[in-house]
mmCIF file of C-alpha atoms in Angstrom:
data_model
loop_
_atom_site.group_PDB
_atom_site.id
_atom_site.type_symbol
_atom_site.label_atom_id
_atom_site.label_comp_id
_atom_site.label_asym_id
_atom_site.label_seq_id
_atom_site.Cartn_x
_atom_site.Cartn_y
_atom_site.Cartn_z
ATOM 1 C CA MET J 4 -1.753 30.841 -12.234
ATOM 2 C CA ASP J 5 1.251 28.509 -12.527
ATOM 3 C CA GLY J 6 -0.970 25.933 -14.229
ATOM 4 C CA SER J 7 -4.397 25.751 -15.863
ATOM 5 C CA THR J 8 -7.611 25.554 -13.889
ATOM 6 C CA PRO J 9 -9.124 22.021 -14.170
ATOM 7 C CA ASP J 10 -11.978 21.613 -16.594
ATOM 8 C CA TRP J 11 -14.355 20.435 -13.890
ATOM 9 C CA ALA J 12 -13.618 23.528 -11.779
ATOM 10 C CA GLN J 13 -14.073 25.771 -14.808
ATOM 11 C CA ALA J 14 -17.457 24.180 -15.466
ATOM 12 C CA ARG J 15 -18.455 24.366 -11.773
ATOM 13 C CA PHE J 16 -17.267 27.871 -10.936
ATOM 14 C CA GLY J 17 -17.158 29.596 -14.316
ATOM 15 C CA GLU J 18 -15.411 32.946 -14.372
ATOM 16 C CA HIS J 19 -14.632 32.595 -10.662
ATOM 17 C CA ALA J 20 -12.730 29.314 -10.959
ATOM 18 C CA GLU J 21 -9.226 30.803 -11.004
ATOM 19 C CA ALA J 22 -9.958 33.189 -8.123
ATOM 20 C CA ILE J 23 -11.407 30.346 -6.018
ATOM 21 C CA GLN J 24 -8.378 28.163 -6.704
ATOM 22 C CA GLY J 25 -6.062 30.970 -5.647
ATOM 23 C CA ALA J 26 -8.070 31.700 -2.494
ATOM 24 C CA ILE J 27 -7.898 28.070 -1.403
ATOM 25 C CA TRP J 28 -4.133 27.974 -1.942
ATOM 26 C CA ARG J 29 -3.634 31.201 0.018
ATOM 27 C CA ALA J 30 -5.660 29.819 2.906
ATOM 28 C CA LEU J 31 -3.504 26.702 2.984
ATOM 29 C CA GLY J 32 -0.304 28.755 2.795
ATOM 30 C CA GLU J 33 -1.434 30.962 5.671
ATOM 31 C CA THR J 34 -2.357 27.847 7.640
ATOM 32 C CA ALA J 35 1.160 26.498 7.124
ATOM 33 C CA GLN J 36 2.647 29.791 8.251
ATOM 34 C CA GLY J 37 0.511 29.843 11.385
ATOM 35 C CA VAL J 38 1.601 26.306 12.240
ATOM 36 C CA ALA J 39 5.247 27.275 11.756
ATOM 37 C CA ASP J 40 4.833 30.277 14.039
ATOM 38 C CA ILE J 41 3.256 28.187 16.770
ATOM 39 C CA ARG J 42 5.873 25.479 16.425
ATOM 40 C CA ALA J 43 8.647 28.040 16.809
ATOM 41 C CA ALA J 44 7.042 29.544 19.930
ATOM 42 C CA SER J 45 5.940 26.276 21.569
ATOM 43 C CA ARG J 46 8.055 25.019 24.446
ATOM 44 C CA ASN J 47 6.935 21.400 24.223
ATOM 45 C CA LYS J 48 7.627 18.768 21.591
ATOM 46 C CA LYS J 49 4.299 16.901 21.697
ATOM 47 C CA GLY J 50 2.888 18.700 18.676
ATOM 48 C CA PHE J 51 -0.488 19.468 20.219
ATOM 49 C CA ALA J 52 -0.201 23.231 19.820
ATOM 50 C CA PRO J 53 0.872 23.227 16.125
ATOM 51 C CA GLY J 54 -1.669 20.504 15.338
ATOM 52 C CA GLY J 55 -4.470 22.478 16.998
ATOM 53 C CA GLU J 56 -3.454 25.622 15.128
ATOM 54 C CA ARG J 57 -3.606 23.764 11.823
ATOM 55 C CA ALA J 58 -6.974 22.155 12.579
ATOM 56 C CA VAL J 59 -8.574 25.510 13.334
ATOM 57 C CA ASP J 60 -6.833 27.635 10.710
ATOM 58 C CA GLN J 61 -7.593 25.296 7.824
ATOM 59 C CA PHE J 62 -11.305 26.093 8.247
ATOM 60 C CA GLU J 63 -11.255 29.701 9.427
ATOM 61 C CA LEU J 64 -8.731 30.938 6.876
ATOM 62 C CA LEU J 65 -10.527 29.130 4.046
ATOM 63 C CA VAL J 66 -13.805 30.755 4.991
ATOM 64 C CA GLY J 67 -12.111 34.162 5.214
ATOM 65 C CA GLU J 68 -10.358 33.919 1.873
ATOM 66 C CA LEU J 69 -13.482 32.769 -0.001
ATOM 67 C CA LYS J 70 -15.703 35.359 1.632
ATOM 68 C CA GLY J 71 -13.136 37.958 0.572
ATOM 69 C CA LEU J 72 -13.843 37.174 -3.079
ATOM 70 C CA SER J 73 -17.348 38.647 -2.635
ATOM 71 C CA ILE J 74 -18.925 36.099 -5.005
ATOM 72 C CA GLU J 75 -22.690 36.519 -4.944
ATOM 73 C CA GLY J 76 -24.432 33.769 -2.966
ATOM 74 C CA THR J 77 -21.402 32.802 -0.861
ATOM 75 C CA GLU J 78 -22.482 31.446 2.534
ATOM 76 C CA VAL J 79 -20.833 30.280 5.725
ATOM 77 C CA VAL J 80 -22.464 26.987 6.753
ATOM 78 C CA SER J 81 -22.548 25.809 10.339
ATOM 79 C CA THR J 82 -21.669 22.171 10.773
ATOM 80 C CA GLY J 83 -23.200 21.928 14.233
ATOM 81 C CA SER J 84 -19.677 21.491 15.566
ATOM 82 C CA TRP J 85 -16.826 23.879 16.363
ATOM 83 C CA TYR J 86 -16.038 24.841 12.760
ATOM 84 C CA GLU J 87 -17.857 26.276 9.746
ATOM 85 C CA LEU J 88 -17.518 25.617 6.026
ATOM 86 C CA PRO J 89 -17.701 27.890 2.996
ATOM 87 C CA LEU J 90 -20.464 27.386 0.440
ATOM 88 C CA VAL J 91 -19.568 29.003 -2.890
ATOM 89 C CA LEU J 92 -21.794 28.763 -5.980
ATOM 90 C CA ASN J 93 -23.734 25.956 -4.270
ATOM 91 C CA THR J 94 -20.523 24.027 -3.618
ATOM 92 C CA LEU J 95 -19.387 23.115 -0.128
ATOM 93 C CA ILE J 96 -15.576 23.118 0.178
ATOM 94 C CA TYR J 97 -13.926 20.907 2.780
ATOM 95 C CA PRO J 98 -10.167 20.884 3.553
ATOM 96 C CA VAL J 99 -8.583 17.724 4.974
ATOM 97 C CA HIS J 100 -4.976 17.209 6.001
ATOM 98 C CA THR J 101 -2.801 14.233 5.209
ATOM 99 C CA ARG J 102 0.844 13.355 5.657
ATOM 100 C CA ASN J 103 1.006 11.583 2.290
ATOM 101 C CA GLY J 104 -1.589 12.278 -0.367
ATOM 102 C CA ASP J 105 -0.464 9.363 -2.530
ATOM 103 C CA ASP J 106 -1.431 6.951 0.246
ATOM 104 C CA HIS J 107 -4.959 8.326 0.420
ATOM 105 C CA ALA J 108 -5.959 8.783 -3.184
ATOM 106 C CA GLU J 109 -8.922 6.443 -2.759
ATOM 107 C CA ARG J 110 -9.759 6.626 0.922
ATOM 108 C CA TRP J 111 -10.525 9.233 3.579
ATOM 109 C CA PRO J 112 -7.195 10.710 4.740
ATOM 110 C CA ARG J 113 -7.824 10.306 8.477
ATOM 111 C CA ARG J 114 -7.624 7.321 10.741
ATOM 112 C CA LYS J 115 -11.378 7.268 11.231
ATOM 113 C CA LEU J 116 -14.329 8.764 9.375
ATOM 114 C CA SER J 117 -16.319 10.753 11.920
ATOM 115 C CA LYS J 118 -20.105 10.759 12.222
ATOM 116 C CA LEU J 119 -20.166 14.444 11.235
ATOM 117 C CA MET J 120 -18.191 13.776 8.055
ATOM 118 C CA LYS J 121 -20.608 11.001 7.147
ATOM 119 C CA GLU J 122 -23.455 13.496 7.587
ATOM 120 C CA ILE J 123 -21.677 16.050 5.371
ATOM 121 C CA PHE J 124 -21.393 13.480 2.597
ATOM 122 C CA ALA J 125 -25.039 12.504 3.125
ATOM 123 C CA ALA J 126 -26.284 16.103 3.057
ATOM 124 C CA THR J 127 -24.620 16.921 -0.273
ATOM 125 C CA ALA J 128 -25.386 15.769 -3.811
ATOM 126 C CA THR J 129 -23.435 12.527 -3.554
ATOM 127 C CA GLY J 130 -25.636 11.409 -0.674
ATOM 128 C CA ARG J 131 -28.807 11.160 -2.745
ATOM 129 C CA ARG J 132 -28.065 7.572 -3.879
ATOM 130 C CA TRP J 133 -27.978 6.427 -0.230
ATOM 131 C CA VAL J 134 -31.762 6.673 -0.044
ATOM 132 C CA ALA J 135 -32.304 3.992 -2.713
ATOM 133 C CA ASP J 136 -29.040 2.146 -2.094
ATOM 134 C CA PRO J 137 -28.117 2.581 1.599
ATOM 135 C CA LEU J 138 -24.550 1.960 2.678
ATOM 136 C CA SER J 139 -24.063 -0.615 5.389
ATOM 137 C CA GLY J 140 -23.786 1.058 8.776
ATOM 138 C CA PHE J 141 -25.054 4.457 7.589
ATOM 139 C CA GLU J 142 -28.303 4.971 9.445
ATOM 140 C CA ILE J 143 -28.102 8.771 9.363
ATOM 141 C CA GLU J 144 -30.256 9.914 6.450
ATOM 142 C CA GLU J 145 -33.167 10.826 8.752
ATOM 143 C CA ASN J 146 -30.981 12.056 11.611
ATOM 144 C CA LEU J 147 -28.896 14.853 10.085
ATOM 145 C CA ARG J 148 -28.168 17.716 12.431
ATOM 146 C CA ALA J 149 -30.324 20.765 11.698
ATOM 147 C CA SER J 150 -27.762 22.829 9.761
ATOM 148 C CA LEU J 151 -26.949 19.905 7.443
ATOM 149 C CA ALA J 152 -30.589 18.915 7.073
ATOM 150 C CA ASP J 153 -31.165 22.386 5.686
ATOM 151 C CA LEU J 154 -28.498 21.712 3.025
ATOM 152 C CA ALA J 155 -30.013 18.347 2.175
ATOM 153 C CA ALA J 156 -33.442 19.940 1.640
ATOM 154 C CA ARG J 157 -32.137 22.364 -1.046
ATOM 155 C CA ASP J 158 -32.918 21.791 -4.671
ATOM 156 C CA PRO J 159 -30.424 21.201 -6.131
ATOM 157 C CA ARG J 160 -28.388 19.882 -3.257
ATOM 158 C CA PRO J 161 -24.941 21.473 -2.866
ATOM 159 C CA ARG J 162 -21.944 19.691 -4.367
ATOM 160 C CA LEU J 163 -19.029 18.712 -2.105
ATOM 161 C CA VAL J 164 -15.463 19.472 -3.157
ATOM 162 C CA LEU J 165 -12.628 17.997 -1.062
ATOM 163 C CA VAL J 166 -9.297 19.773 -0.748
ATOM 164 C CA VAL J 167 -6.710 17.210 0.353
ATOM 165 C CA TYR J 168 -3.391 18.769 1.299
ATOM 166 C CA GLU J 169 -0.013 17.562 2.490
ATOM 167 C CA MET J 170 1.617 19.451 5.324
ATOM 168 C CA ASP J 171 4.405 18.445 7.692
ATOM 169 C CA GLY J 172 7.116 20.101 9.727
ATOM 170 C CA SER J 173 8.600 21.624 6.580
ATOM 171 C CA GLY J 174 5.336 23.334 5.615
ATOM 172 C CA LEU J 175 2.762 22.978 2.835
ATOM 173 C CA LYS J 176 3.923 20.508 0.208
ATOM 174 C CA ARG J 177 1.135 19.527 -2.208
ATOM 175 C CA ALA J 178 -2.644 19.785 -2.531
ATOM 176 C CA TRP J 179 -5.382 18.248 -4.654
ATOM 177 C CA TRP J 180 -9.046 19.061 -5.081
ATOM 178 C CA GLY J 181 -12.100 17.511 -6.695
ATOM 179 C CA GLU J 182 -15.547 16.078 -6.022
ATOM 180 C CA ALA J 183 -15.740 12.639 -4.448
ATOM 181 C CA GLU J 184 -18.351 10.328 -3.057
ATOM 182 C CA LEU J 185 -18.124 7.937 -0.123
ATOM 183 C CA ARG J 186 -18.236 4.274 -1.121
ATOM 184 C CA ASN J 187 -18.471 2.537 2.253
ATOM 185 C CA GLU J 188 -18.406 3.111 5.984
ATOM 186 C CA SER J 189 -14.644 2.521 6.163
ATOM 187 C CA GLY J 190 -13.933 5.660 4.173
ATOM 188 C CA ALA J 191 -13.329 4.442 0.633
ATOM 189 C CA LEU J 192 -13.697 7.250 -1.899
ATOM 190 C CA ARG J 193 -14.554 7.415 -5.559
ATOM 191 C CA TRP J 194 -13.603 10.618 -7.385
ATOM 192 C CA LEU J 195 -16.440 11.963 -9.518
ATOM 193 C CA THR J 196 -14.143 14.542 -11.121
ATOM 194 C CA ASP J 197 -10.426 14.465 -11.726
ATOM 195 C CA ARG J 198 -8.399 14.529 -8.521
ATOM 196 C CA SER J 199 -6.624 17.637 -9.726
ATOM 197 C CA SER J 200 -3.480 19.257 -8.390
ATOM 198 C CA LEU J 201 -4.232 22.573 -6.744
ATOM 199 C CA VAL J 202 -1.818 25.143 -8.146
ATOM 200 C CA ALA J 203 -0.533 28.267 -6.459
ATOM 201 C CA PRO J 204 -1.095 31.779 -7.777
ATOM 202 C CA LEU J 205 1.859 33.342 -9.539
ATOM 203 C CA ALA J 206 4.292 34.775 -7.035
ATOM 204 C CA THR J 207 4.599 38.537 -6.770
ATOM 205 C CA PRO J 208 7.826 39.607 -8.582
ATOM 206 C CA LEU J 209 10.627 40.555 -6.262
ATOM 207 C CA ALA J 210 11.559 44.232 -6.208
ATOM 208 C CA ALA J 211 15.002 45.111 -7.516
ATOM 209 C CA VAL J 212 17.513 45.842 -4.800
ATOM 210 C CA PRO J 213 19.885 48.751 -5.536
ATOM 211 C CA ASP J 214 23.570 47.957 -5.582
ATOM 212 C CA GLY J 215 24.795 50.028 -2.679
ATOM 213 C CA THR J 216 28.395 51.248 -2.810
ATOM 214 C CA GLY J 217 28.520 53.101 0.484
ATOM 215 C CA ASP J 218 29.878 51.934 3.817
ATOM 216 C CA ASP J 219 26.437 51.459 5.418
ATOM 217 C CA ARG J 220 25.973 47.851 4.273
ATOM 218 C CA PHE J 221 25.509 45.324 7.052
ATOM 219 C CA ASP J 222 28.559 43.378 5.809
ATOM 220 C CA SER J 223 30.826 46.313 5.057
ATOM 221 C CA GLY J 224 32.736 46.208 8.345
ATOM 222 C CA GLU J 225 35.907 44.298 9.112
ATOM 223 C CA LEU J 226 35.550 40.644 10.048
ATOM 224 C CA PRO J 227 36.124 39.951 13.733
ATOM 225 C CA ASP J 228 39.302 38.167 14.711
ATOM 226 C CA LEU J 229 38.076 35.087 16.590
ATOM 227 C CA PRO J 230 40.739 33.180 18.518
ATOM 228 C CA MET J 231 40.738 29.417 18.026
ATOM 229 C CA ALA J 232 42.052 26.876 20.464
ATOM 230 C CA GLY J 233 42.659 23.160 20.171
ATOM 231 C CA ARG J 234 41.057 20.601 22.414
ATOM 232 C CA PRO J 235 43.148 20.051 25.566
ATOM 233 C CA ALA J 236 45.321 16.921 25.507
ATOM 234 C CA GLU J 237 43.614 15.387 28.579
ATOM 235 C CA GLU J 238 40.233 15.628 26.825
ATOM 236 C CA ARG J 239 41.568 14.133 23.603
ATOM 237 C CA HIS J 240 42.884 11.074 25.460
ATOM 238 C CA SER J 241 39.828 10.660 27.662
ATOM 239 C CA GLU J 242 36.779 8.529 26.857
ATOM 240 C CA GLN J 243 34.496 11.559 27.250
ATOM 241 C CA PRO J 244 32.704 12.234 23.900
ATOM 242 C CA LEU J 245 32.983 15.648 22.321
ATOM 243 C CA ARG J 246 30.095 17.934 23.333
ATOM 244 C CA THR J 247 27.939 19.014 20.416
ATOM 245 C CA GLU J 248 24.519 20.659 20.054
ATOM 246 C CA GLN J 249 21.615 18.265 20.062
ATOM 247 C CA ALA J 250 18.792 18.596 17.519
ATOM 248 C CA ASP J 251 15.257 19.090 18.818
ATOM 249 C CA GLU J 252 13.020 16.055 18.821
ATOM 250 C CA THR J 253 10.699 15.837 15.868
ATOM 251 C CA ASP J 254 7.185 16.853 16.873
ATOM 252 C CA ASP J 255 3.991 15.536 15.407
ATOM 253 C CA SER J 256 1.382 18.126 14.486
ATOM 254 C CA ALA J 257 -1.233 15.610 13.314
ATOM 255 C CA VAL J 258 -4.573 16.067 15.030
ATOM 256 C CA GLU J 259 -7.332 13.491 14.660
ATOM 257 C CA SER J 260 -10.218 15.757 15.797
ATOM 258 C CA ASP J 261 -10.562 17.895 12.679
ATOM 259 C CA GLU J 262 -14.035 16.771 11.773
ATOM 260 C CA ASN J 263 -15.549 15.566 15.070
#
């Protein structure tokens, strides 16, 4: 890896910690690539298509990468909604997108905390304290959907690790992971472990390219002779602005329905 695996992850995942960290990063990278592909092919600038691609891929690719590690006991957990989550070594892993991770270090990185996300927090280990010390507005402990009620009934309850990642039109920028608990109904978080930077696996070394000396190189031909012409005098003296290419409008791939 480019950096060390966090101590909390090493303690939680043991010998699998580095592989799990790499799998999460690959899933995020593939998500970014899928979003870029859709953005390039989309004919509208509203951002719904790239945003939808990101929202779906962030879950499906994460599940696929972690299942591919073949760690004993890995499960795919239904949330009772349109997406599933990976459970690895009794740890539920949840990816969540943000435009700026620094702005959301201590709060949920979406505009609104959904009922399903509240249930996910309640069903995992950090939700145990809500029984004795209920949070205002959280009347869900006895009304968890069936798949999450099954998690809550396990002994020990699964842990919940959040993967908060930055992604915009330029691609994947940064990511953090760690275990957090919900502090109130507005989405305030308290990190129970370090909020650690998620580091990428070492890149595969580039293969050496032979120094070709033949005439079959793509740039070995003669440069074309392109005629150039000045702007006509009548255009130069007119008030008509010079025609130039216009940049595409910036689209917004943010989708607020990730965890409905």
